[in-house]
Amino acid sequence: LVDESMPKQRSHRQIPEGYNYTEYHPMEEIYKWMTQIQESNSELVTQHHLGKTIENRTIYYLQISQPSNKPKKIIWMDCGIHAREWISPAFCQWFVKEILQNYKSDAMIRRFLQNLDLYILPVLNVDGYIYSWEAERLWRKNRSPYMNGTCYGTDLNRNFNSSWGSVGVSYNCTSEIFCGSGPESEPETRAVAQFIEKKKTDILCYLTIHSYGQYILTPYGSTTTPPSNNEELMHVAQKAAAALMGKHGTSYKVGSTSSILYSNSGSSRDWAHMIGIPFSYTFELRDNGTHGFTLPSDQIQPTCEETMLAVTTIIDYVDQKYFPGGAVMLTSGTLVLLHGCLKETDLV
Amino acid sequence: MKRSKGSATHRHRALPVLLLLLSAQLPRPAVAEQPPWAPGVERALDPSSRLAVGAARVALHNYNFHAASPSGLRALGQVRKATVKSIPGVGQKCYLQFTTEDYRSRENAGSCLATVLYPKKKSPPAVNIKCINTKDQKQIQEEDNRLYQKLKRQTKPITGSNIPDSFGNIEPALEPVWALAVAGSSYMMWEKSTEKVGYFMTQVKSVKQWMRKDDSLEFDYVILLHEMPTQEMISCHMRLIWLPGHPLKVKYTCDSENHRLEDGSGMESGSAAGIIREREENF
């Protein structure tokens, strides 16, 4: 349900009707929200089945796609890989709302939607998220049973096939960073990995949203060897952090996971970059430890507002890089065509 | 580190040397960690590096504990400058300059200079820290006194659980009790921190007041500490005694967690259950 009565200038008060984006929502409400978002914005949004969780729940993603004849490239963003990081799914929902409210009026969004499709996964670890609502607020992993059901949960962000099991993990199911019985042992991991693998030639940007700590993290966690496009990755991340800070003064640290956070293998972001997705980032949202995972809901709005600026900075950069000077991908062929058509064509 | 007695003053013997070292222009290393470094050579650290940020946090745990002030708690802002020196046979010493924020409001609270020595042998880091105050110290003391009076006025023992709750809310009446928990937990977190392992106080699982005949306030807590990088939630039992203007008395025991990281780092967290770490001061 998109609150279309929201004025273009963002007020600080949330209008009572419609979905409340400044509150945390349990999974049942998020499922309903996805259905309603698609129904109210069917020209732009479609809901898709990604896979099933270990407890047989459905994992859905939303595709935001401006109808067009052109082939598009893809921006992927997932939230809620770790159950207790509630601000993460809250941000994915906020992001979708913002795009849908502003795509007609905001020039930057309008521009990139001409070239890019946005694939948003609001809650990856559905079982874990539900468990954090119903049983244990600080649960992190999925709900995969091990050792005859005496131990539960794999850390999905240690379960991807990126130097799996080599550093910053545990082989013991009782650990919060248990990497699973093998790379992609978990259905949630496989659901994401298989989809992204299939679409990887079209995916320009992989974003994964976590909390807390206030970081924009670049590859890698599994090694200190920098990625081939490190300079550019860092430059864009710093731009994003600066944009973020401009909103409410929140400072984010920027750097590779292995140098500023800790070493870890099997992360989704490392894997995405390793299979060739050039702009891969992990966000760790507010705060810096005062509330940690239990970020009060009065911080949802400011967190989402500032993070929105960071994410759109990245998307905008990617858009300008791969679709420079207009809505056309400049290959040598199209360059010749453009030249001839320039007089007639209205280049937006 | 020699435990200080009496009121909460901070060491600043090393300060002139510290200032000199930090003002020197030091070359930036290509990669943050590249063993082995020549002993005794001080090298620059990326202020964002986990060694620098971790050390700053440890220094602040020490500060928050010694300040013994629920109204004067500080959180890390940004590390501005950091260097590290390896001292053979002793350990690694970090020299830091960082900004701080009010723990609750995130308002700028002033900057600090600190040294943190991580000993080779398993023992708490040695900290020297000196901070500038942007907030009026008298105002902080008055707030502490107000909190104290509010708590003292209660005729029945204060109890609580899950502070903050799942939604991050803290009942206003229990805020002082939570803030005291942060101050007391700082002692536990300082003692348990190493170059590789750090902590954040996540939640007061439960709190129960022990009524006292004297002027002090005494609380029994179960605290959850978030341990990094293991991501574990460590449960600790903490007994705290507070009187404004006096050092905190803290006794604690944390559940033993034996999670090895699969990289041979040999990192084990927590103390064996049953061992009580004590920190008492004579008023």
XYZ file of C-alpha atoms in Angstrom:
631
model
C 0.000 0.000 0.000
C 1.728 3.144 -1.139
C 0.786 6.267 0.742
C 0.204 8.531 -2.228
C -1.099 11.340 -0.060
C 2.477 12.075 1.031
C 3.503 15.561 -0.112
C 6.582 15.896 -2.309
C 8.431 17.694 0.439
C 9.009 15.082 3.067
C 7.323 16.055 6.294
C 8.624 14.696 9.544
C 5.254 13.374 10.521
C 4.090 10.085 9.130
C 0.572 10.356 7.674
C -1.599 7.866 9.593
C -3.098 6.120 6.571
C -1.402 3.300 4.819
C 1.650 1.282 5.744
C 3.802 2.712 8.515
C 7.392 2.766 7.287
C 8.671 4.118 10.593
C 7.749 0.982 12.510
C 9.187 -2.508 12.508
C 6.909 -5.075 10.902
C 6.626 -8.815 11.471
C 6.950 -11.123 8.476
C 3.208 -11.594 7.967
C 2.824 -7.853 7.471
C 5.803 -7.693 5.131
C 4.322 -10.464 2.981
C 1.032 -8.519 2.820
C 2.907 -5.330 2.027
C 4.682 -6.929 -0.923
C 1.389 -8.080 -2.396
C -0.183 -4.663 -1.891
C 2.829 -2.838 -3.339
C 2.559 -4.888 -6.488
C -1.200 -4.375 -6.707
C -0.981 -0.599 -6.246
C 1.971 -0.182 -8.599
C 1.447 -2.932 -11.111
C 2.824 -0.874 -13.991
C 6.210 -0.842 -12.290
C 6.389 -3.577 -9.677
C 6.197 -7.342 -9.920
C 6.617 -9.800 -7.071
C 8.645 -12.919 -7.748
C 9.301 -16.228 -6.065
C 13.021 -16.667 -5.381
C 12.959 -19.901 -3.438
C 12.026 -21.546 -0.191
C 13.559 -21.459 3.241
C 14.563 -24.507 5.254
C 11.207 -24.298 7.076
C 9.522 -24.169 3.685
C 8.537 -20.502 3.676
C 8.618 -18.530 0.461
C 11.318 -15.979 -0.258
C 10.010 -13.194 -2.509
C 11.751 -10.337 -4.233
C 10.245 -7.258 -5.866
C 11.251 -6.167 -9.333
C 10.904 -2.472 -10.107
C 11.059 -2.108 -13.837
C 10.031 0.776 -16.045
C 8.268 -0.660 -19.080
C 10.503 -0.209 -22.113
C 11.770 -1.837 -25.296
C 15.347 -1.509 -24.140
C 17.187 -4.280 -22.412
C 18.047 -3.167 -18.926
C 20.848 -3.835 -16.539
C 20.154 -4.824 -12.941
C 20.729 -3.428 -9.470
C 20.250 -6.065 -6.760
C 19.675 -5.262 -3.104
C 18.932 -7.750 -0.358
C 17.999 -7.139 3.267
C 17.544 -9.292 6.321
C 20.192 -11.969 5.776
C 20.760 -11.779 9.540
C 17.588 -12.135 11.555
C 18.258 -9.671 14.375
C 19.199 -6.775 12.093
C 15.670 -5.390 11.909
C 16.634 -1.990 10.505
C 17.745 -3.807 7.350
C 14.329 -5.051 6.122
C 12.920 -1.728 7.295
C 15.294 -0.010 4.887
C 14.397 -2.229 1.931
C 10.734 -1.406 2.450
C 11.528 2.303 2.779
C 13.618 2.198 -0.386
C 10.815 0.655 -2.422
C 8.356 3.212 -1.074
C 10.668 6.106 -1.926
C 11.274 4.919 -5.468
C 7.582 4.423 -6.108
C 6.646 7.777 -4.605
C 9.271 9.771 -6.456
C 10.042 8.088 -9.761
C 7.920 10.571 -11.693
C 9.165 13.690 -9.940
C 12.788 12.885 -9.126
C 15.057 13.420 -12.132
C 17.796 11.087 -10.928
C 15.415 8.193 -10.250
C 13.667 8.789 -13.564
C 16.985 8.680 -15.358
C 18.283 5.487 -13.861
C 14.976 3.657 -14.167
C 15.284 4.075 -17.909
C 18.386 1.901 -17.881
C 18.234 -0.127 -14.725
C 15.844 -2.561 -13.141
C 15.846 -2.720 -9.360
C 15.542 -6.116 -7.724
C 14.784 -5.784 -4.028
C 14.685 -8.694 -1.577
C 13.160 -7.305 1.639
C 13.796 -10.351 3.849
C 16.218 -13.075 2.802
C 16.328 -15.051 6.055
C 12.572 -15.332 6.559
C 12.674 -18.138 9.134
C 15.304 -16.379 11.210
C 13.431 -13.084 11.077
C 10.241 -14.718 12.299
C 12.220 -16.486 15.033
C 13.629 -13.148 16.183
C 10.093 -11.846 16.565
C 8.585 -14.896 18.222
C 11.330 -16.557 20.205
C 14.722 -14.916 20.431
C 15.201 -11.288 19.518
C 18.960 -11.604 19.077
C 18.903 -14.624 16.759
C 21.248 -14.220 13.767
C 21.331 -17.350 11.647
C 18.759 -19.319 9.673
C 16.825 -22.160 11.298
C 18.508 -25.151 9.734
C 18.598 -28.142 12.105
C 21.906 -29.870 12.721
C 23.049 -32.708 14.954
C 19.672 -34.413 14.990
C 17.866 -31.169 15.782
C 19.941 -30.424 18.874
C 21.495 -27.384 17.251
C 20.080 -24.815 14.842
C 21.240 -22.306 12.337
C 23.851 -21.522 9.732
C 25.209 -18.020 9.335
C 23.990 -17.378 5.798
C 26.669 -14.737 5.348
C 29.364 -17.361 5.842
C 27.655 -19.907 3.605
C 28.360 -18.527 0.123
C 30.952 -20.033 -2.159
C 33.622 -17.403 -1.650
C 36.660 -19.055 -0.055
C 34.055 -20.883 2.008
C 35.151 -22.095 5.416
C 38.601 -20.553 5.351
C 38.609 -17.642 7.794
C 36.411 -15.957 10.379
C 34.030 -18.892 10.657
C 33.238 -21.803 12.910
C 32.577 -25.409 11.942
C 30.536 -25.807 15.071
C 26.778 -25.418 14.780
C 26.589 -23.803 18.230
C 28.536 -20.806 16.925
C 26.888 -17.657 15.594
C 29.255 -17.783 12.623
C 28.749 -21.437 11.747
C 29.367 -21.639 8.015
C 27.140 -24.629 7.340
C 28.007 -28.125 6.170
C 29.403 -26.853 2.885
C 29.242 -23.882 0.523
C 25.601 -23.158 -0.334
C 24.437 -25.908 2.017
C 21.426 -23.755 2.941
C 18.361 -23.366 0.710
C 18.265 -19.625 1.323
C 21.846 -19.274 0.079
C 21.137 -21.436 -2.949
C 18.006 -19.459 -3.808
C 19.968 -16.212 -3.975
C 23.101 -17.671 -5.540
C 21.329 -19.557 -8.298
C 19.317 -16.504 -9.285
C 22.253 -14.119 -9.276
C 24.456 -16.612 -11.128
C 21.818 -16.858 -13.849
C 21.554 -13.078 -14.226
C 25.131 -12.125 -13.475
C 25.989 -10.714 -16.889
C 23.238 -8.139 -16.406
C 23.857 -7.305 -12.741
C 26.025 -4.214 -12.342
C 25.584 -3.710 -8.631
C 25.092 -6.041 -5.661
C 24.098 -4.426 -2.374
C 23.502 -6.289 0.855
C 22.151 -4.486 3.917
C 23.110 -5.315 7.496
C 23.422 -3.639 10.870
C 25.051 -2.318 12.967
C 28.244 -0.282 12.922
C 27.838 2.418 10.279
C 30.048 1.062 7.513
C 30.085 0.901 3.740
C 32.228 -2.171 3.119
C 34.050 -3.097 -0.048
C 35.432 -6.512 -1.014
C 36.942 -8.606 0.396
C 36.430 -10.141 3.795
C 38.179 -13.367 2.950
C 41.472 -11.796 1.892
C 43.358 -8.530 2.219
C 44.205 -8.619 -1.476
C 42.198 -5.749 -2.930
C 39.724 -6.310 -5.768
C 40.750 -5.296 -9.274
C 38.517 -2.229 -9.254
C 39.353 -1.215 -5.693
C 40.079 2.428 -6.410
C 36.782 2.970 -8.116
C 34.858 0.982 -5.496
C 36.391 3.086 -2.739
C 35.779 6.336 -4.587
C 32.097 5.578 -5.071
C 31.698 4.349 -1.503
C 33.242 7.541 -0.190
C 30.885 9.585 -2.350
C 27.999 7.596 -0.909
C 29.196 8.073 2.675
C 29.557 11.797 2.106
C 26.028 12.019 0.732
C 24.792 10.046 3.730
C 26.553 12.315 6.177
C 25.021 15.374 4.566
C 21.580 14.375 5.738
C 21.849 14.036 9.525
C 25.575 14.214 10.189
C 25.980 10.479 10.659
C 29.500 9.320 9.931
C 30.133 6.029 8.187
C 33.487 4.309 7.848
C 34.475 3.148 4.368
C 36.880 0.358 3.536
C 37.305 -3.312 2.844
C 35.730 -5.717 5.287
C 39.064 -7.378 6.030
C 40.762 -4.115 6.940
C 38.106 -2.248 8.879
C 35.769 -4.893 10.205
C 37.101 -8.431 10.415
C 38.185 -11.256 8.187
C 35.440 -13.605 7.087
C 34.882 -16.019 4.253
C 31.668 -17.103 2.580
C 30.006 -13.697 2.481
C 27.432 -12.959 -0.198
C 29.151 -9.714 -1.124
C 32.528 -11.366 -1.671
C 30.865 -14.039 -3.775
C 28.990 -11.494 -5.883
C 32.172 -9.631 -6.695
C 34.103 -12.833 -7.349
C 31.603 -13.953 -9.991
C 32.014 -10.654 -11.751
C 29.532 -8.130 -10.355
C 31.643 -4.978 -10.344
C 29.930 -2.813 -7.720
C 29.428 -4.981 -4.672
C 28.942 -3.427 -1.260
C 27.864 -4.372 2.238
C 26.125 -1.706 4.268
C 26.137 -1.831 8.049
C 23.474 0.653 9.125
C 22.997 2.522 12.432
C 24.004 2.664 15.108
C 27.539 2.563 16.450
C 26.794 0.319 19.433
C 24.571 2.305 21.799
C 21.476 0.336 20.772
C 23.032 -2.032 18.263
C 20.503 -4.471 16.895
C 17.621 -3.003 18.910
C 17.627 0.348 17.155
C 14.631 2.353 18.442
C 11.921 2.914 15.862
C 12.279 6.684 16.135
C 15.584 6.183 14.319
C 14.070 4.259 11.413
C 13.199 7.367 9.434
C 16.513 9.238 9.791
C 18.452 6.018 9.170
C 16.464 5.251 6.042
C 16.629 8.825 4.761
C 20.394 9.013 4.995
C 20.924 5.479 3.673
C 18.657 6.277 0.723
C 21.040 9.042 -0.284
C 24.007 6.677 -0.110
C 22.326 3.956 -2.140
C 21.012 6.304 -4.817
C 24.478 7.865 -5.094
C 25.833 4.425 -5.954
C 23.006 3.596 -8.363
C 23.373 6.977 -10.033
C 27.117 6.482 -10.459
C 26.589 3.051 -11.984
C 23.933 4.463 -14.273
C 26.137 7.319 -15.455
C 29.079 5.002 -15.945
C 27.341 2.388 -18.063
C 24.784 4.672 -19.728
C 26.629 7.935 -20.168
C 25.113 11.060 -21.687
C 21.603 9.714 -22.138
C 19.410 6.671 -22.135
C 21.490 4.779 -24.643
C 24.283 2.292 -23.993
C 27.134 3.588 -26.111
C 28.733 0.815 -28.075
C 30.630 1.658 -31.246
C 27.591 0.640 -33.283
C 25.082 2.851 -31.557
C 27.490 5.771 -31.619
C 27.246 5.875 -35.417
C 23.460 5.552 -35.295
C 23.126 8.292 -32.686
C 25.133 10.669 -34.770
C 22.753 10.259 -37.641
C 19.608 10.514 -35.550
C 20.584 13.422 -33.372
C 18.504 16.006 -35.191
C 15.297 14.055 -34.960
C 15.649 12.215 -31.707
C 14.579 13.751 -28.458
C 17.348 12.583 -26.158
C 16.043 12.572 -22.632
C 48.198 -1.210 34.917
C 48.242 0.017 38.457
C 44.670 0.371 39.553
C 43.890 3.888 40.608
C 42.315 4.510 43.948
C 40.039 7.265 45.054
C 38.112 9.468 42.728
C 38.015 8.980 38.985
C 40.925 10.963 37.630
C 42.658 9.986 34.440
C 46.289 9.320 33.815
C 48.097 11.884 31.746
C 51.756 11.325 32.488
C 52.338 10.137 28.945
C 50.461 13.047 27.426
C 53.284 15.379 26.351
C 55.065 12.496 24.632
C 51.802 11.350 23.132
C 51.077 14.784 21.684
C 54.551 14.947 20.192
C 54.219 11.557 18.561
C 50.795 12.207 17.131
C 51.814 15.495 15.612
C 54.695 13.901 13.729
C 54.123 13.157 10.061
C 54.355 9.415 9.759
C 54.262 7.449 6.498
C 51.116 5.445 5.795
C 51.613 1.719 5.452
C 50.469 0.095 2.230
C 48.465 -2.548 4.025
C 47.244 -2.249 7.592
C 48.665 -5.529 8.840
C 51.908 -6.941 7.524
C 53.984 -8.818 10.056
C 56.689 -8.705 11.142
C 57.368 -5.086 11.965
C 60.601 -3.912 13.510
C 60.086 -3.737 17.270
C 59.965 -0.322 18.814
C 59.137 1.337 15.506
C 55.970 3.335 15.633
C 53.917 3.059 12.496
C 50.828 4.900 11.351
C 47.488 3.128 11.352
C 44.572 3.802 9.079
C 42.165 5.548 11.496
C 39.402 3.314 10.120
C 41.339 0.111 10.727
C 39.866 -2.288 13.209
C 42.952 -2.125 15.395
C 42.616 1.643 15.721
C 38.846 1.668 16.168
C 38.944 -1.307 18.535
C 41.614 0.309 20.671
C 39.642 3.558 20.827
C 36.624 1.630 22.048
C 38.694 -0.090 24.729
C 39.991 3.281 25.868
C 36.408 4.523 26.114
C 35.301 1.478 28.121
C 38.027 2.388 30.572
C 36.951 6.031 30.567
C 33.266 5.234 31.059
C 34.039 2.910 33.947
C 36.322 5.349 35.726
C 34.027 8.311 35.140
C 31.320 6.345 37.004
C 28.785 8.765 35.609
C 25.557 7.534 34.002
C 24.998 11.045 32.610
C 28.509 11.377 31.254
C 28.811 8.208 29.166
C 30.634 8.539 25.877
C 30.560 6.631 22.640
C 33.177 6.648 19.914
C 32.854 9.329 17.263
C 35.717 9.041 14.804
C 39.337 8.122 15.141
C 41.392 11.017 13.825
C 44.910 9.701 14.232
C 46.344 6.371 15.248
C 49.774 4.834 15.519
C 50.965 1.531 16.905
C 54.221 0.277 18.294
C 55.303 -3.244 18.987
C 57.126 -3.535 22.310
C 59.133 -6.764 22.378
C 58.207 -9.067 25.198
C 55.433 -6.721 26.325
C 52.829 -6.289 23.632
C 51.359 -3.799 21.178
C 50.743 -0.201 22.139
C 48.316 2.036 20.264
C 48.388 5.808 20.404
C 45.065 7.379 19.552
C 43.283 10.628 18.983
C 39.542 10.381 18.570
C 36.285 12.289 18.909
C 33.462 11.170 21.145
C 29.708 11.571 21.300
C 27.243 11.490 24.109
C 26.277 7.826 24.452
C 22.560 8.534 24.145
C 22.132 11.749 22.213
C 25.073 11.364 19.766
C 25.925 15.013 20.386
C 29.567 15.856 20.158
C 31.144 15.325 23.576
C 34.746 16.333 22.888
C 37.890 14.559 21.807
C 40.288 12.289 23.651
C 43.920 11.253 23.563
C 44.669 7.741 24.688
C 47.191 4.967 24.751
C 46.142 1.345 24.844
C 48.637 -1.393 25.556
C 47.554 -4.900 24.629
C 49.762 -7.192 26.686
C 51.291 -10.304 25.140
C 50.138 -12.297 28.131
C 46.421 -12.748 28.567
C 45.507 -9.797 30.795
C 43.414 -6.638 30.498
C 44.660 -3.861 28.206
C 46.462 -1.022 29.950
C 44.807 2.312 29.193
C 45.748 5.947 29.632
C 43.088 8.369 28.502
C 42.467 12.068 28.737
C 39.379 13.722 27.307
C 38.215 17.232 26.641
C 34.751 18.048 27.902
C 32.365 19.981 25.701
C 29.590 19.461 28.184
C 29.758 21.348 31.469
C 31.074 18.920 34.071
C 29.035 20.542 36.809
C 25.919 19.972 34.727
C 26.806 16.295 34.362
C 27.326 15.962 38.094
C 23.980 17.597 38.744
C 22.285 15.192 36.347
C 23.946 12.273 38.105
C 22.711 13.594 41.427
C 19.215 13.981 40.063
C 19.282 10.384 38.803
C 20.595 9.234 42.128
C 17.888 11.051 44.079
C 15.177 9.631 41.824
C 16.432 6.109 42.393
C 16.997 6.643 46.112
C 13.421 7.824 46.535
C 12.069 4.394 45.490
C 10.798 2.563 48.528
C 10.523 -0.794 46.793
C 13.434 -2.563 45.113
C 13.657 -1.640 41.433
C 13.383 -4.543 39.025
C 13.288 -4.813 35.272
C 13.961 -7.042 32.290
C 14.816 -6.720 28.600
C 16.141 -3.189 28.651
C 15.937 -2.053 25.892
C 13.053 -4.175 24.653
C 12.856 -5.780 21.227
C 11.902 -2.450 19.689
C 14.741 -0.506 21.269
C 12.561 1.172 23.867
C 13.756 1.964 27.364
C 11.160 2.884 29.969
C 12.035 6.394 31.193
C 11.957 5.226 34.810
C 14.564 2.581 34.037
C 16.895 4.753 31.983
C 19.227 5.515 34.905
C 19.407 1.824 35.734
C 20.323 1.081 32.108
C 22.920 3.849 32.059
C 24.510 2.458 35.232
C 24.604 -0.931 33.511
C 26.537 0.625 30.634
C 29.016 2.170 33.052
C 29.454 -1.095 34.944
C 29.595 -3.209 31.788
C 32.396 -0.978 30.580
C 34.554 -2.555 33.246
C 33.773 -6.055 31.991
C 34.271 -5.045 28.358
C 37.558 -3.297 29.082
C 38.948 -6.326 30.907
C 37.854 -8.821 28.284
C 38.979 -6.896 25.187
C 42.014 -7.897 23.144
C 43.434 -6.722 19.801
C 41.169 -9.260 18.137
C 38.086 -9.344 20.341
C 35.822 -6.422 21.196
C 32.495 -5.884 22.905
C 29.326 -3.820 22.930
C 26.687 -3.849 25.663
C 23.514 -5.061 24.005
C 20.879 -5.476 26.645
C 20.084 -5.670 30.323
C 18.389 -9.052 30.458
C 17.324 -8.469 34.033
C 18.009 -6.144 36.928
C 17.178 -6.336 40.582
C 17.980 -3.789 43.238
C 19.450 -4.789 46.585
C 18.276 -2.285 49.155
C 21.096 -0.901 51.280
C 21.121 0.836 54.624
C 23.889 3.229 53.593
C 23.716 5.871 50.839
C 24.910 3.673 47.986
C 22.716 2.064 45.358
C 23.267 -1.592 44.623
C 22.025 -3.577 41.629
C 22.257 -7.125 40.451
C 22.294 -7.420 36.657
C 22.272 -10.020 33.936
C 23.855 -8.306 30.933
C 24.201 -9.428 27.331
C 27.450 -8.407 25.672
C 27.818 -8.600 21.897
C 31.230 -10.063 21.149
C 33.052 -9.349 17.890
C 34.064 -10.871 15.587
C 32.539 -14.074 16.949
C 29.087 -12.392 16.916
C 28.260 -14.210 20.148
C 25.995 -12.854 22.840
C 27.835 -13.347 26.105
C 25.714 -13.434 29.253
C 27.297 -11.858 32.305
C 26.173 -11.559 35.887
C 27.188 -8.190 37.328
C 26.888 -6.734 40.823
C 27.236 -2.960 40.902
C 27.420 -0.413 43.709
C 27.156 3.313 42.947
C 27.404 6.531 44.853
C 27.740 9.736 42.780
C 31.217 11.177 42.869
C 32.724 7.850 43.882
C 34.243 5.040 41.813
C 31.970 2.236 40.718
C 32.244 -1.080 42.521
C 31.784 -3.947 40.093
C 31.903 -7.712 40.535
C 31.155 -9.947 37.582
C 31.174 -13.379 36.089
C 30.479 -14.174 32.440
C 29.318 -17.438 30.937
C 32.158 -19.329 29.360
C 32.013 -19.491 25.599
C 34.509 -21.620 23.833
C 34.227 -20.679 20.189
C 37.399 -21.062 18.253
C 37.682 -19.249 14.989
C 38.813 -21.487 12.162
C 41.869 -19.534 11.255
C 44.214 -20.679 13.922
C 43.936 -17.392 15.727
C 43.246 -19.281 18.918
C 40.743 -16.744 20.042
C 38.724 -17.823 22.978
C 36.362 -15.580 24.745
C 34.867 -15.413 28.177
C 36.077 -16.446 31.546
C 35.390 -19.814 33.103
C 32.142 -19.775 34.945
C 32.593 -19.559 38.665
C 35.513 -17.180 38.664
C 34.418 -13.828 39.958
C 36.385 -10.802 38.828
C 36.349 -8.199 41.429
C 37.010 -4.516 41.302
C 36.520 -2.766 44.557
C 37.665 0.590 45.669
C 37.863 1.958 49.125
C 35.954 5.187 49.360
